[in-house]
PDB file of C-alpha atoms in Angstrom:
ATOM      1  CA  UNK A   1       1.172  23.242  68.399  1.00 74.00           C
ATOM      2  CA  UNK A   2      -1.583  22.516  65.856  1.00 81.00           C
ATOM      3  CA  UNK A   3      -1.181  22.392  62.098  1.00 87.00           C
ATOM      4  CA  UNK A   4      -3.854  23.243  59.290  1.00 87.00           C
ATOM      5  CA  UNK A   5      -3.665  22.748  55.694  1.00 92.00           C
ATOM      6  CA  UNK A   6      -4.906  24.969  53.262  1.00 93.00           C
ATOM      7  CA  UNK A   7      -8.268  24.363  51.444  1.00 90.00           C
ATOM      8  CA  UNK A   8      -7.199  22.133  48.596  1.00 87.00           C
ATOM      9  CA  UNK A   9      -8.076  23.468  44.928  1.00 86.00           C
ATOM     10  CA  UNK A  10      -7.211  22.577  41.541  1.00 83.00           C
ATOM     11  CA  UNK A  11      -5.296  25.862  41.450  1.00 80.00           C
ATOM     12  CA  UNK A  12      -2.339  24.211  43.258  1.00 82.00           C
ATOM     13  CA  UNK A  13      -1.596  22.403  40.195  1.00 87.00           C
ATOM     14  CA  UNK A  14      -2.284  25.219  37.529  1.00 86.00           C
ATOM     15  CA  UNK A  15       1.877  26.383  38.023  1.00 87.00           C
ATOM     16  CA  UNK A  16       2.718  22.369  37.563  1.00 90.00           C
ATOM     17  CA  UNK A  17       0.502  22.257  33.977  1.00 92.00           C
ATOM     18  CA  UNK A  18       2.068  25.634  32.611  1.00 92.00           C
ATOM     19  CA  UNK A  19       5.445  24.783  33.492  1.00 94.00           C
ATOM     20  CA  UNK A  20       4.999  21.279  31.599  1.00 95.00           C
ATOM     21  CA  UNK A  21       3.596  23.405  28.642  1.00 96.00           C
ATOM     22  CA  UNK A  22       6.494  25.820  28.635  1.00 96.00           C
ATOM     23  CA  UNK A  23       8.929  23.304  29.039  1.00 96.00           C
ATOM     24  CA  UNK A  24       7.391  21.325  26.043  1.00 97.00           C
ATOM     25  CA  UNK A  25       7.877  24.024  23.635  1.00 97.00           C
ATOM     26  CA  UNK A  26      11.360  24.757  25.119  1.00 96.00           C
ATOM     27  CA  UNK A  27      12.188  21.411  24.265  1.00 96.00           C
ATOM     28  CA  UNK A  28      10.791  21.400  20.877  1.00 96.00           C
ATOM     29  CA  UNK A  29      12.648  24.870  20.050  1.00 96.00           C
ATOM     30  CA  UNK A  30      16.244  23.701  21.477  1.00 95.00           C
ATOM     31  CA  UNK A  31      15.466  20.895  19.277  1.00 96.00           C
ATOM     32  CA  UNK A  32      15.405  22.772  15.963  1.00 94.00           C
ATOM     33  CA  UNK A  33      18.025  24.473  17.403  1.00 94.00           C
ATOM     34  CA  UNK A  34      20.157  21.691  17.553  1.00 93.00           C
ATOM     35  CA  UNK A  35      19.040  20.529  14.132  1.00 93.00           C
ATOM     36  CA  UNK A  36      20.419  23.654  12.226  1.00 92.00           C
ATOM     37  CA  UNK A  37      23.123  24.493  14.335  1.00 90.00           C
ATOM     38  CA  UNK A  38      25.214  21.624  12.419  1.00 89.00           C
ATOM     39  CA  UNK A  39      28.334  21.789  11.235  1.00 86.00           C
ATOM     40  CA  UNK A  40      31.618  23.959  10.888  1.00 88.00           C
ATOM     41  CA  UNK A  41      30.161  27.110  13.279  1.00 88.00           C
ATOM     42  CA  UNK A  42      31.654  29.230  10.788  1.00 83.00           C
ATOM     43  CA  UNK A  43      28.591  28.636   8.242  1.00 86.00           C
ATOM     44  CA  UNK A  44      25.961  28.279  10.927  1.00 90.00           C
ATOM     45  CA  UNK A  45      22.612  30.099   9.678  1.00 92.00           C
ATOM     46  CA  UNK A  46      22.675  32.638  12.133  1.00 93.00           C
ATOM     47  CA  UNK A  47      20.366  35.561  12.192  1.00 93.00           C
ATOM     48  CA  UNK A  48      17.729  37.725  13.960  1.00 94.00           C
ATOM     49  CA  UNK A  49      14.693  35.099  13.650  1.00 95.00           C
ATOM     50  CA  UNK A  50      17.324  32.165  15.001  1.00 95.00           C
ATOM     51  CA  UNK A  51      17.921  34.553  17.845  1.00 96.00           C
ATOM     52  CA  UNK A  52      14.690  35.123  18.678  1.00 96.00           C
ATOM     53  CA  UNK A  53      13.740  31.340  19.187  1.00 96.00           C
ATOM     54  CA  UNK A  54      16.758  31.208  21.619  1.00 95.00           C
ATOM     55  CA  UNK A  55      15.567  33.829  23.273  1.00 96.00           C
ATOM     56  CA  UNK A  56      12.341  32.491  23.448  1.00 96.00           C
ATOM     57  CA  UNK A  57      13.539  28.671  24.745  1.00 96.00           C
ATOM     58  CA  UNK A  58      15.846  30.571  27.647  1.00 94.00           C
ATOM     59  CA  UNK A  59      12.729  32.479  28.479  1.00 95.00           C
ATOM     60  CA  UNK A  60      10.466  29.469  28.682  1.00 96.00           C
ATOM     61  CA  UNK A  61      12.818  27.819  30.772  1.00 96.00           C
ATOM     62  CA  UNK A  62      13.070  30.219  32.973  1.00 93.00           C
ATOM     63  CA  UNK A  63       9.234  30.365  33.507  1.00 93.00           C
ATOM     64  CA  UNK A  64       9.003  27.296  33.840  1.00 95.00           C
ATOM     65  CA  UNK A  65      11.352  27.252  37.158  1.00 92.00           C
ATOM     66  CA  UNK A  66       9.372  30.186  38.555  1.00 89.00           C
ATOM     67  CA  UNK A  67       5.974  28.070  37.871  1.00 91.00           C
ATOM     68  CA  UNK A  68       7.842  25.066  39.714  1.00 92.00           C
ATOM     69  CA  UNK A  69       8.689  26.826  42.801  1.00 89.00           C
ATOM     70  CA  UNK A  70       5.044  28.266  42.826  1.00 88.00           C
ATOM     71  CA  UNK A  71       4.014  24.309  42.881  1.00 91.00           C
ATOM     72  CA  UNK A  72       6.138  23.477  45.053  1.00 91.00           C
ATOM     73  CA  UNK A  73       4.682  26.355  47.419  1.00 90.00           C
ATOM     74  CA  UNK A  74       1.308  26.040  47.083  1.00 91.00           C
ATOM     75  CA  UNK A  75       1.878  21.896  47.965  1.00 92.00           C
ATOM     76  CA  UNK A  76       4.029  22.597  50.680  1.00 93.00           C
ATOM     77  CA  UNK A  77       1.878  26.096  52.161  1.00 94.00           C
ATOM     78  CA  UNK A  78       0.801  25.123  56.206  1.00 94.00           C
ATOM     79  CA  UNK A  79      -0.508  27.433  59.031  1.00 96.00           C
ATOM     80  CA  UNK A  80       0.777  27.128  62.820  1.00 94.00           C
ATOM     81  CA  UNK A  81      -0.640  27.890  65.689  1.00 93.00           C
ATOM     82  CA  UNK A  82       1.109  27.868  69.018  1.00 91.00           C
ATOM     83  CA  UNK A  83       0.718  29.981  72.721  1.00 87.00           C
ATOM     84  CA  UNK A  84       2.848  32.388  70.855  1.00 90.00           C
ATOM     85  CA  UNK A  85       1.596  32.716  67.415  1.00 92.00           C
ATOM     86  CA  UNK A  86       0.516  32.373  63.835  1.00 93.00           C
ATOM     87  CA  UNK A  87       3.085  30.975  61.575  1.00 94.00           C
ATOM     88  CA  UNK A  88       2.453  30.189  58.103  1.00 94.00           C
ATOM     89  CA  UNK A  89       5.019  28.090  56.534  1.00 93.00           C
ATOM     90  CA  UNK A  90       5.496  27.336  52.832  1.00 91.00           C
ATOM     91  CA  UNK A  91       8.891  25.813  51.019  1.00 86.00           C
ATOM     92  CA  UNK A  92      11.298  26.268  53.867  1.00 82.00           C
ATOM     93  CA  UNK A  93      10.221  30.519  54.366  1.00 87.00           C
ATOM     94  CA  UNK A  94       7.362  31.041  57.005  1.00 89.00           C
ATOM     95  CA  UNK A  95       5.684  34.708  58.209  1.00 91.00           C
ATOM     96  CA  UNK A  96       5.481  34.936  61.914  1.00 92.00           C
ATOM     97  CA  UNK A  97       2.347  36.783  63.550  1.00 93.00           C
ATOM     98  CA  UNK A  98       2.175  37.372  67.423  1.00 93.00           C
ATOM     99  CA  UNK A  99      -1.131  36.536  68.592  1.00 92.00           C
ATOM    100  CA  UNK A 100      -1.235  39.358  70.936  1.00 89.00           C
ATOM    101  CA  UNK A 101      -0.502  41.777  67.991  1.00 91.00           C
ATOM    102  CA  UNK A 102      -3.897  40.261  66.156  1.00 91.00           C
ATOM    103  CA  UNK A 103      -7.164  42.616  66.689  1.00 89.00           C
ATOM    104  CA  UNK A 104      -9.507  40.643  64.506  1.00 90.00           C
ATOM    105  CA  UNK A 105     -10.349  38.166  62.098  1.00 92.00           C
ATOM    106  CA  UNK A 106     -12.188  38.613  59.200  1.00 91.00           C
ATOM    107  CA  UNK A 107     -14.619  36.811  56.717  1.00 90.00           C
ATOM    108  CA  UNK A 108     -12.982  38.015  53.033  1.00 85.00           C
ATOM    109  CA  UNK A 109     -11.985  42.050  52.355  1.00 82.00           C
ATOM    110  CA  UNK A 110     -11.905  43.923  48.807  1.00 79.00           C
ATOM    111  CA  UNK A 111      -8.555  44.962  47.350  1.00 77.00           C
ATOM    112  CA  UNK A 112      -7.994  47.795  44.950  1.00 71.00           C
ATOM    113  CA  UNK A 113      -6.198  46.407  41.635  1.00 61.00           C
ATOM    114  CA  UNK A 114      -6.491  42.975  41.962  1.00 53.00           C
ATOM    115  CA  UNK A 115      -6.563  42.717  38.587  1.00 52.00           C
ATOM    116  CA  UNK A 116      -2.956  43.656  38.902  1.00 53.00           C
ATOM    117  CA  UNK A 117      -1.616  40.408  40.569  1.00 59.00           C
ATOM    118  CA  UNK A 118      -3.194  37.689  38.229  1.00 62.00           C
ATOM    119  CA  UNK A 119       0.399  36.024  37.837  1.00 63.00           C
ATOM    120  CA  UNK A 120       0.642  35.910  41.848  1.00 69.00           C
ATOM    121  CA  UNK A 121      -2.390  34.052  41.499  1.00 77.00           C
ATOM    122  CA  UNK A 122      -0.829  30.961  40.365  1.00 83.00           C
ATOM    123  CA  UNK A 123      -0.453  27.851  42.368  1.00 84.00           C
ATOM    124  CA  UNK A 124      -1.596  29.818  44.947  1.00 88.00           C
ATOM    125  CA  UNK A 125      -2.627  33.381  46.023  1.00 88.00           C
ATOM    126  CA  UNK A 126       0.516  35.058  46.945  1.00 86.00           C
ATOM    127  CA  UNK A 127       1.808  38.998  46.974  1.00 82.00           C
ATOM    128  CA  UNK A 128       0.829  41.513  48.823  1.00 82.00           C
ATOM    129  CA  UNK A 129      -2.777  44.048  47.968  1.00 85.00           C
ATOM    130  CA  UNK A 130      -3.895  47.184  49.331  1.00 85.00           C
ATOM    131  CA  UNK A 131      -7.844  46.770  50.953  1.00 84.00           C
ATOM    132  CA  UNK A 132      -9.866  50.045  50.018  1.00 83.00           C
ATOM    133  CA  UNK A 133      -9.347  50.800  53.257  1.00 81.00           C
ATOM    134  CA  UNK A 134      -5.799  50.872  52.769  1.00 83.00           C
ATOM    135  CA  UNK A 135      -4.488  48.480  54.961  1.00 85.00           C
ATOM    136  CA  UNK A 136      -1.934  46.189  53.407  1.00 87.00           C
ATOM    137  CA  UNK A 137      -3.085  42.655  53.018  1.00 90.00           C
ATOM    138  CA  UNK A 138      -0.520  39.512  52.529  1.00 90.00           C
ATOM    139  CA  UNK A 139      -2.027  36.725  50.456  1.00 91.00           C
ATOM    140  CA  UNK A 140      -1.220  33.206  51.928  1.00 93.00           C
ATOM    141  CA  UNK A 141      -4.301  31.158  50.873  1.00 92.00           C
ATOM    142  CA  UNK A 142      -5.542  28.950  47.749  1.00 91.00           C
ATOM    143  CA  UNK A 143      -8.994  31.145  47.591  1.00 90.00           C
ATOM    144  CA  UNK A 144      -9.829  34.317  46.357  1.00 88.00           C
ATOM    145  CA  UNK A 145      -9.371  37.420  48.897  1.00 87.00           C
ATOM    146  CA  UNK A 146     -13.212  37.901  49.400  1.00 88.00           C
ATOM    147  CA  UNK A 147     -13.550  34.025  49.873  1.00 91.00           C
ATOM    148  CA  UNK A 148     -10.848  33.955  53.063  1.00 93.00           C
ATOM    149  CA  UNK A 149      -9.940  34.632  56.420  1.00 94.00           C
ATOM    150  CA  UNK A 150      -7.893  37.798  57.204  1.00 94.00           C
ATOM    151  CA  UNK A 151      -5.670  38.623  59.898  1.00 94.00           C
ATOM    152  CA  UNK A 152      -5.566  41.675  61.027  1.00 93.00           C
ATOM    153  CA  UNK A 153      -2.304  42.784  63.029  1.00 91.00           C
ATOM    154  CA  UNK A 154      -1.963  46.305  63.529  1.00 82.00           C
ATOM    155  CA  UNK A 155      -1.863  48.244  60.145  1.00 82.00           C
ATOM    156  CA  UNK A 156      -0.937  44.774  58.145  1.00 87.00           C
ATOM    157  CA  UNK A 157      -3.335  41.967  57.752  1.00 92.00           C
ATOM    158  CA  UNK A 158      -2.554  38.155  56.512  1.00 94.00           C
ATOM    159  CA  UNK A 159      -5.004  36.532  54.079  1.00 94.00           C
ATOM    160  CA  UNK A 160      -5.407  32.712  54.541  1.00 95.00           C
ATOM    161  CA  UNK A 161      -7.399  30.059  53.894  1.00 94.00           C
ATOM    162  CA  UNK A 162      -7.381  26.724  56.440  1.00 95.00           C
ATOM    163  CA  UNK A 163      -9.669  23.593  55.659  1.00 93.00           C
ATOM    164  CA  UNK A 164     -11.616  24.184  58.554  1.00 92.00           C
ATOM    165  CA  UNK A 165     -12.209  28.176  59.133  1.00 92.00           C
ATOM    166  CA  UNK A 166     -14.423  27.300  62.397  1.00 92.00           C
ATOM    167  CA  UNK A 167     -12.334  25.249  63.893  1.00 92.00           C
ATOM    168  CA  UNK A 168      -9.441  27.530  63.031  1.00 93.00           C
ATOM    169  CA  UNK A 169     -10.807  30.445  64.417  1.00 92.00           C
ATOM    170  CA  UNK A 170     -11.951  28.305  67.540  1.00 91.00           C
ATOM    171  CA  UNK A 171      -8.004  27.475  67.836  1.00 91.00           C
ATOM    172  CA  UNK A 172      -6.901  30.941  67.634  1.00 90.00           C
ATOM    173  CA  UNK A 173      -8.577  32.729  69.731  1.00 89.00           C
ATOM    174  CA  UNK A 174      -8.116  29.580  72.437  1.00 89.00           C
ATOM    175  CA  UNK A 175      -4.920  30.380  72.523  1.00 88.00           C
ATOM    176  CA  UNK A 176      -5.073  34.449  72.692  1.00 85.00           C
ATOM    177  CA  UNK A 177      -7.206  33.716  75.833  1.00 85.00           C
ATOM    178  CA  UNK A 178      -4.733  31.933  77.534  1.00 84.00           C
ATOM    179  CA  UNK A 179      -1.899  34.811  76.789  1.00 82.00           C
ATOM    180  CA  UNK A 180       1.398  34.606  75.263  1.00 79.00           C
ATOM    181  CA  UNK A 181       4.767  33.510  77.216  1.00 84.00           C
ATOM    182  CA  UNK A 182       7.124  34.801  74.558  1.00 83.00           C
ATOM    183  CA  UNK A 183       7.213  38.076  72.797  1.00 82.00           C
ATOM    184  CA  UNK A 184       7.749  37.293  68.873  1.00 85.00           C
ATOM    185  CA  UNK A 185       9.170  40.132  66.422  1.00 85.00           C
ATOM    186  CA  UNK A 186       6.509  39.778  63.569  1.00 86.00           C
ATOM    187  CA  UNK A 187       7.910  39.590  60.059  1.00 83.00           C
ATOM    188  CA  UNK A 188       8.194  37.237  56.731  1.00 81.00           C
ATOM    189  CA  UNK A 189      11.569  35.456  57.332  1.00 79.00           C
ATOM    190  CA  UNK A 190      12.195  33.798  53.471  1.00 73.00           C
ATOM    191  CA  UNK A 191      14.511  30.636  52.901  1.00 71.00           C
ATOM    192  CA  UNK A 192      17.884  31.961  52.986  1.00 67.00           C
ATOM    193  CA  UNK A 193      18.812  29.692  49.818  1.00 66.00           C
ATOM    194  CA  UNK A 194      16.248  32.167  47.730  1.00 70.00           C
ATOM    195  CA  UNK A 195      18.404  35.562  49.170  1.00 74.00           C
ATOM    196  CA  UNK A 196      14.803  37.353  48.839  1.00 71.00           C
ATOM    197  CA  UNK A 197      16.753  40.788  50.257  1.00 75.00           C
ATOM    198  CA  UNK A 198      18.706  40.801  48.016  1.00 84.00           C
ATOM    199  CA  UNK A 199      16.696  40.517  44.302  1.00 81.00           C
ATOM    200  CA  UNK A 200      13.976  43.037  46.343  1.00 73.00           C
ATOM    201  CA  UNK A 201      16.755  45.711  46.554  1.00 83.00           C
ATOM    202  CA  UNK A 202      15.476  47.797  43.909  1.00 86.00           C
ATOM    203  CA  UNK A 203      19.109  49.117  43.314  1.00 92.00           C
ATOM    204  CA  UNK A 204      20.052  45.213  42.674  1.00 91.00           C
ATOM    205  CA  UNK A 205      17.183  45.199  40.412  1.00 89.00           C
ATOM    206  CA  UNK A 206      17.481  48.176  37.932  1.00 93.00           C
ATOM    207  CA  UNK A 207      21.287  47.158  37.715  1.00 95.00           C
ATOM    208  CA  UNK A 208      20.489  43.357  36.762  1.00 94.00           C
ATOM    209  CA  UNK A 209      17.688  44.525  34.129  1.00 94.00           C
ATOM    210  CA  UNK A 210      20.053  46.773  32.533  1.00 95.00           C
ATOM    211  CA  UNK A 211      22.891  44.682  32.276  1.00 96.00           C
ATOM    212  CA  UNK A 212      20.739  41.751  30.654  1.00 94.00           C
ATOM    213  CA  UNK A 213      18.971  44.614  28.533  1.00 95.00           C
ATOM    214  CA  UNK A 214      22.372  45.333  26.819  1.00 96.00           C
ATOM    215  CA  UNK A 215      23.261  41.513  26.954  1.00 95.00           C
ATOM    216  CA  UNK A 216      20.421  40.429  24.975  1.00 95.00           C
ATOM    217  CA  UNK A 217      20.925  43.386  22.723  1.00 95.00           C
ATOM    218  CA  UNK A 218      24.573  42.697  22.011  1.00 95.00           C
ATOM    219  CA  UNK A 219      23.304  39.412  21.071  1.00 95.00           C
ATOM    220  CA  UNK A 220      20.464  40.390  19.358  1.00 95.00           C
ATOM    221  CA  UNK A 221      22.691  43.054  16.836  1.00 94.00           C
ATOM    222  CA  UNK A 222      25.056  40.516  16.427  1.00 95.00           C
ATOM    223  CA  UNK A 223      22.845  37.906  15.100  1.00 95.00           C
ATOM    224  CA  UNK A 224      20.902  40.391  13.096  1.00 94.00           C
ATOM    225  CA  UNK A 225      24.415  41.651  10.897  1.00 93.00           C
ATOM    226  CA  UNK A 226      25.724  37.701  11.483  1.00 92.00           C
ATOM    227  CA  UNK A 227      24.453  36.998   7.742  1.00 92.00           C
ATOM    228  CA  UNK A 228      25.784  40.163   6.124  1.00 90.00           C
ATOM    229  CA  UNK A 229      29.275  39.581   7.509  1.00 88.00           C
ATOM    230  CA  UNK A 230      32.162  37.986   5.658  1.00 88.00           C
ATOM    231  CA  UNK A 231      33.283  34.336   6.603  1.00 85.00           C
ATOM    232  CA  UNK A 232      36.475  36.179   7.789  1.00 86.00           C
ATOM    233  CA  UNK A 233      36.783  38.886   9.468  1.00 84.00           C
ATOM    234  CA  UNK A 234      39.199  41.219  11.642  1.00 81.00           C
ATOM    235  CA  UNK A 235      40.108  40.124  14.859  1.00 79.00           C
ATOM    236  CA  UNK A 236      42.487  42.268  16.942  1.00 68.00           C
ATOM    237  CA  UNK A 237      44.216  40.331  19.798  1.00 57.00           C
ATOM    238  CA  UNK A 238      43.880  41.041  23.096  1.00 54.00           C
ATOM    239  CA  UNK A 239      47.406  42.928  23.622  1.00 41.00           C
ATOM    240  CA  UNK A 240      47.038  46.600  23.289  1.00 43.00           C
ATOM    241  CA  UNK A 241      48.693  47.728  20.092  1.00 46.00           C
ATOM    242  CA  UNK A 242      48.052  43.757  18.600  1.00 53.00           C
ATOM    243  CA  UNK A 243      47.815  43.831  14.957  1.00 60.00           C
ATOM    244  CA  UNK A 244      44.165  42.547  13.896  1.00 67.00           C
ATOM    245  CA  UNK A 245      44.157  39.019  11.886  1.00 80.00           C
ATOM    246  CA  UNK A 246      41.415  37.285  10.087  1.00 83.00           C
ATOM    247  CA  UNK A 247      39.485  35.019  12.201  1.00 85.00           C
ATOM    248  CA  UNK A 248      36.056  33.264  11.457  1.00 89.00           C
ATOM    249  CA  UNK A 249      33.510  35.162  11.878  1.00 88.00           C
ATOM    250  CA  UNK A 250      31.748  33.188  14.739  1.00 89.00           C
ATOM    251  CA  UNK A 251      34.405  34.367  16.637  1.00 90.00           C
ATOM    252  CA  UNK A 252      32.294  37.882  17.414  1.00 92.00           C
ATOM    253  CA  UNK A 253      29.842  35.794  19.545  1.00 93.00           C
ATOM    254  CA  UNK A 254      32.760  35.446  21.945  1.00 92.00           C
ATOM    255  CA  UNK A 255      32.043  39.245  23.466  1.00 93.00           C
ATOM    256  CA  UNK A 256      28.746  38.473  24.021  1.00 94.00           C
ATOM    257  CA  UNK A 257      29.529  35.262  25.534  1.00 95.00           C
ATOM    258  CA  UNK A 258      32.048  37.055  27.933  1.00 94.00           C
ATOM    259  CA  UNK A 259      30.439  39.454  28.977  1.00 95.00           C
ATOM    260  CA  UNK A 260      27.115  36.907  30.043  1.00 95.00           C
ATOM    261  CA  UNK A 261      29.834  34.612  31.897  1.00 96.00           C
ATOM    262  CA  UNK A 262      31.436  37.989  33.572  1.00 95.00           C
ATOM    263  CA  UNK A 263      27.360  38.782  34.702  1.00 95.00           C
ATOM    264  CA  UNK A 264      26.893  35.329  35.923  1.00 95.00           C
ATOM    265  CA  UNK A 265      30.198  35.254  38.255  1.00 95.00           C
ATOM    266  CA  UNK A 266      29.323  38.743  39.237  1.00 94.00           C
ATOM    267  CA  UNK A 267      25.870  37.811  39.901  1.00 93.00           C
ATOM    268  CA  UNK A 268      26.903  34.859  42.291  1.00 92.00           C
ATOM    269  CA  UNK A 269      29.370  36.944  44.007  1.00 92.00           C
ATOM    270  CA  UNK A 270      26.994  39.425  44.758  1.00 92.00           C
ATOM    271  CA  UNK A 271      24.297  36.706  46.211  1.00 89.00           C
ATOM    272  CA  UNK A 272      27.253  35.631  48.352  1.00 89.00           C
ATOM    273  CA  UNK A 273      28.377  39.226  50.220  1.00 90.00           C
ATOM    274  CA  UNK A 274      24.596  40.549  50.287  1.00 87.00           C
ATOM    275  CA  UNK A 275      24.027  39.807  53.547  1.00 80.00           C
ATOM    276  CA  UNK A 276      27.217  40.999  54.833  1.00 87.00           C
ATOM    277  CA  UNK A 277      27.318  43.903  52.511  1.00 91.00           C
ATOM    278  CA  UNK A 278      24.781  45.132  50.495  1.00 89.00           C
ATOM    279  CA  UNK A 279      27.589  47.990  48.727  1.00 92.00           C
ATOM    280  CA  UNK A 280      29.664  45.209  47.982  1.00 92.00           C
ATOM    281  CA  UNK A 281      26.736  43.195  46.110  1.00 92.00           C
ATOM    282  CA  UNK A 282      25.810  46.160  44.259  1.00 93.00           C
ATOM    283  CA  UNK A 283      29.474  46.945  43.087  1.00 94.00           C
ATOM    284  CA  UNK A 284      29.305  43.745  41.791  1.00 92.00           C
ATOM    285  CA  UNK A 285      26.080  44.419  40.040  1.00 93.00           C
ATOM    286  CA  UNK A 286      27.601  47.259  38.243  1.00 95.00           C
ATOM    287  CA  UNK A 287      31.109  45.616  37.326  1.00 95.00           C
ATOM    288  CA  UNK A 288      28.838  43.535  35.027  1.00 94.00           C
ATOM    289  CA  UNK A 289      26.663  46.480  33.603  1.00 94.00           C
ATOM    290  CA  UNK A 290      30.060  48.422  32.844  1.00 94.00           C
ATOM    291  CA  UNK A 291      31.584  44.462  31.236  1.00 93.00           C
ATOM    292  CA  UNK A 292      28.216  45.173  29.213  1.00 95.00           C
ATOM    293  CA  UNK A 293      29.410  48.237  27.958  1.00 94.00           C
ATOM    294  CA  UNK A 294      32.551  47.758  27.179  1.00 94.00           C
ATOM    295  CA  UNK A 295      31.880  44.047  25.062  1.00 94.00           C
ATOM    296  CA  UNK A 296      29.489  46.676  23.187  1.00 93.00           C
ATOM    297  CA  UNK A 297      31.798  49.006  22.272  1.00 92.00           C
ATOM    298  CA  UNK A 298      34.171  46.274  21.280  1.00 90.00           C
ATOM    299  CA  UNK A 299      31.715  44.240  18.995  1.00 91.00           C
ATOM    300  CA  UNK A 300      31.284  48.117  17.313  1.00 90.00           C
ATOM    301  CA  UNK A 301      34.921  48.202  16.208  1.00 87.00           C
ATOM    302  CA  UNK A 302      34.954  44.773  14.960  1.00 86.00           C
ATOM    303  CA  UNK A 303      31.336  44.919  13.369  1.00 84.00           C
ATOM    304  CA  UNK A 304      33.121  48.791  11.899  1.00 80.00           C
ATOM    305  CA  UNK A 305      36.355  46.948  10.583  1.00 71.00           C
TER     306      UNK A 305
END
């Protein structure tokens, strides 16, 4: 079994700088953060622009895990070649291709929107592009489409770039000559710690937008009235037919709160059962959109009262 590397670029390390940037100015806005939000929470100076920069630092974050794991990719991206196949291996995932399913190999190809896919081009050139010719083309390599090999297997093709193209191609087709002794079922088997099936359902994925759309607009209302509310304010108990009673009025952010820790249980849950059931998952999915709804209509009454 022989191993090549990739072509090594400077590109590889262009996720690593931008999530040390992001993180940076995370840091520096949970630090403000952390310098105003001092004292009784009651007279915290909440409001729409304090929202926003907590938005913003969660955001960042978040980027800046998505840039790590495209680091951690790009450093760890290999292509196999066996009597078998082509395997191309990067962070514990790795795309099988059956050598006798491969018709040709071919210097660089033109896709249509490329444009499109500049944030797949970080770390590494990932995602998948249509040729003009139509033929979908997965990106595996650390150069530019035009500047690598491609793969063609049947109406897919594989972009990828080893060191040593020659010597790669020299490799492969070696081993085509001397036939395969075991049929492989081609296909892009992910790490099953990243559940790729079940954040590409696009059922999944219009339920989790919404229900962080209305989570970050419950917050966002909240924080934007926060200022014009009194220190006290009504808070019914959570009996049916419980008399209301003044509480702080802090005490609203508790619905949005809930309903973000109800999303986050659901949302584990639902990574859990996918594989077994993908109903399941997506019942889940819209517990937590409907817990969305519901906090909503709650912070109403009490914004109302």
């Amino acid at each position: 079994m022989q191993q090549w590397r990739p072509i090594r670029t400077t590109r590889r390390w262009l996720g690593l700088i931008l999530a040390t940037l992001s993180l940076a100015v995370a840091g520096r806005l949970i630090f403000h953060l952390s310098t105003v939000l001092v004292g009784p929470p009651e007279f915290w100076p909440i409001d729409g622009w304090l929202y926003l920069q907590a938005v913003l630092a969660l955001s960042l974050i978040i980027i800046a895990g998505v840039l790590l794991y495209r680091t951690a990719a790009a450093l760890t991206l290999r292509y196999t070649i066996d009597r078998n196949g082509l395997y191309i291996q990067w962070l514990g995932s790795r795309a099988v291709i059956p050598l006798n399913l491969i018709d040709r190999i071919e210097q660089g190809a033109l896709a249509i929107g490329g444009w499109r896919t500049a944030l797949a081009s970080i770390g590494y050139y990932h995602g998948r592009v249509t040729a003009i010719d139509g033929t979908v083309i997965h990106r595996f390599t650390t150069r530019p489409l035009a500047e690598s090999l491609v793969v063609y297997a049947g109406s897919e093709a594989y972009a990828i770039s080893p060191h040593d193209p020659t010597g790669f191609i020299q490799e492969l087709e070696q081993r085509r000559r001397l036939g395969h002794i075991q049929s492989l079922t081609p296909g892009i088997d992910v790490a099953r710690f990243l559940v790729y099936d079940f954040w590409a359902d696009p059922i999944n994925r219009q339920i989790l937008i919404g229900t962080l759309l209305l989570n970050l607009l419950l917050f966002g209302v909240i924080a934007v009235m926060y200022p014009s509310l009194p220190l006290q304010i009504e808070w019914r108990g959570d009996q049916i037919g419980a008399s209301a009673e003044l509480a702080p009025r802090f005490r609203i952010f508790f619905l949005p709160i809930a309903a973000t820790f109800i999303a986050l249980f659901n949302l584990i849950g639902g990574l859990i059962v996918y594989r077994r059931s993908a109903l399941a998952a997506r019942l889940w999915q819209s517990f937590s959109l409907g817990a969305q709804i519901f906090f909503i209509i709650a912070a109403v009454a009490v914004l109302a009262s």
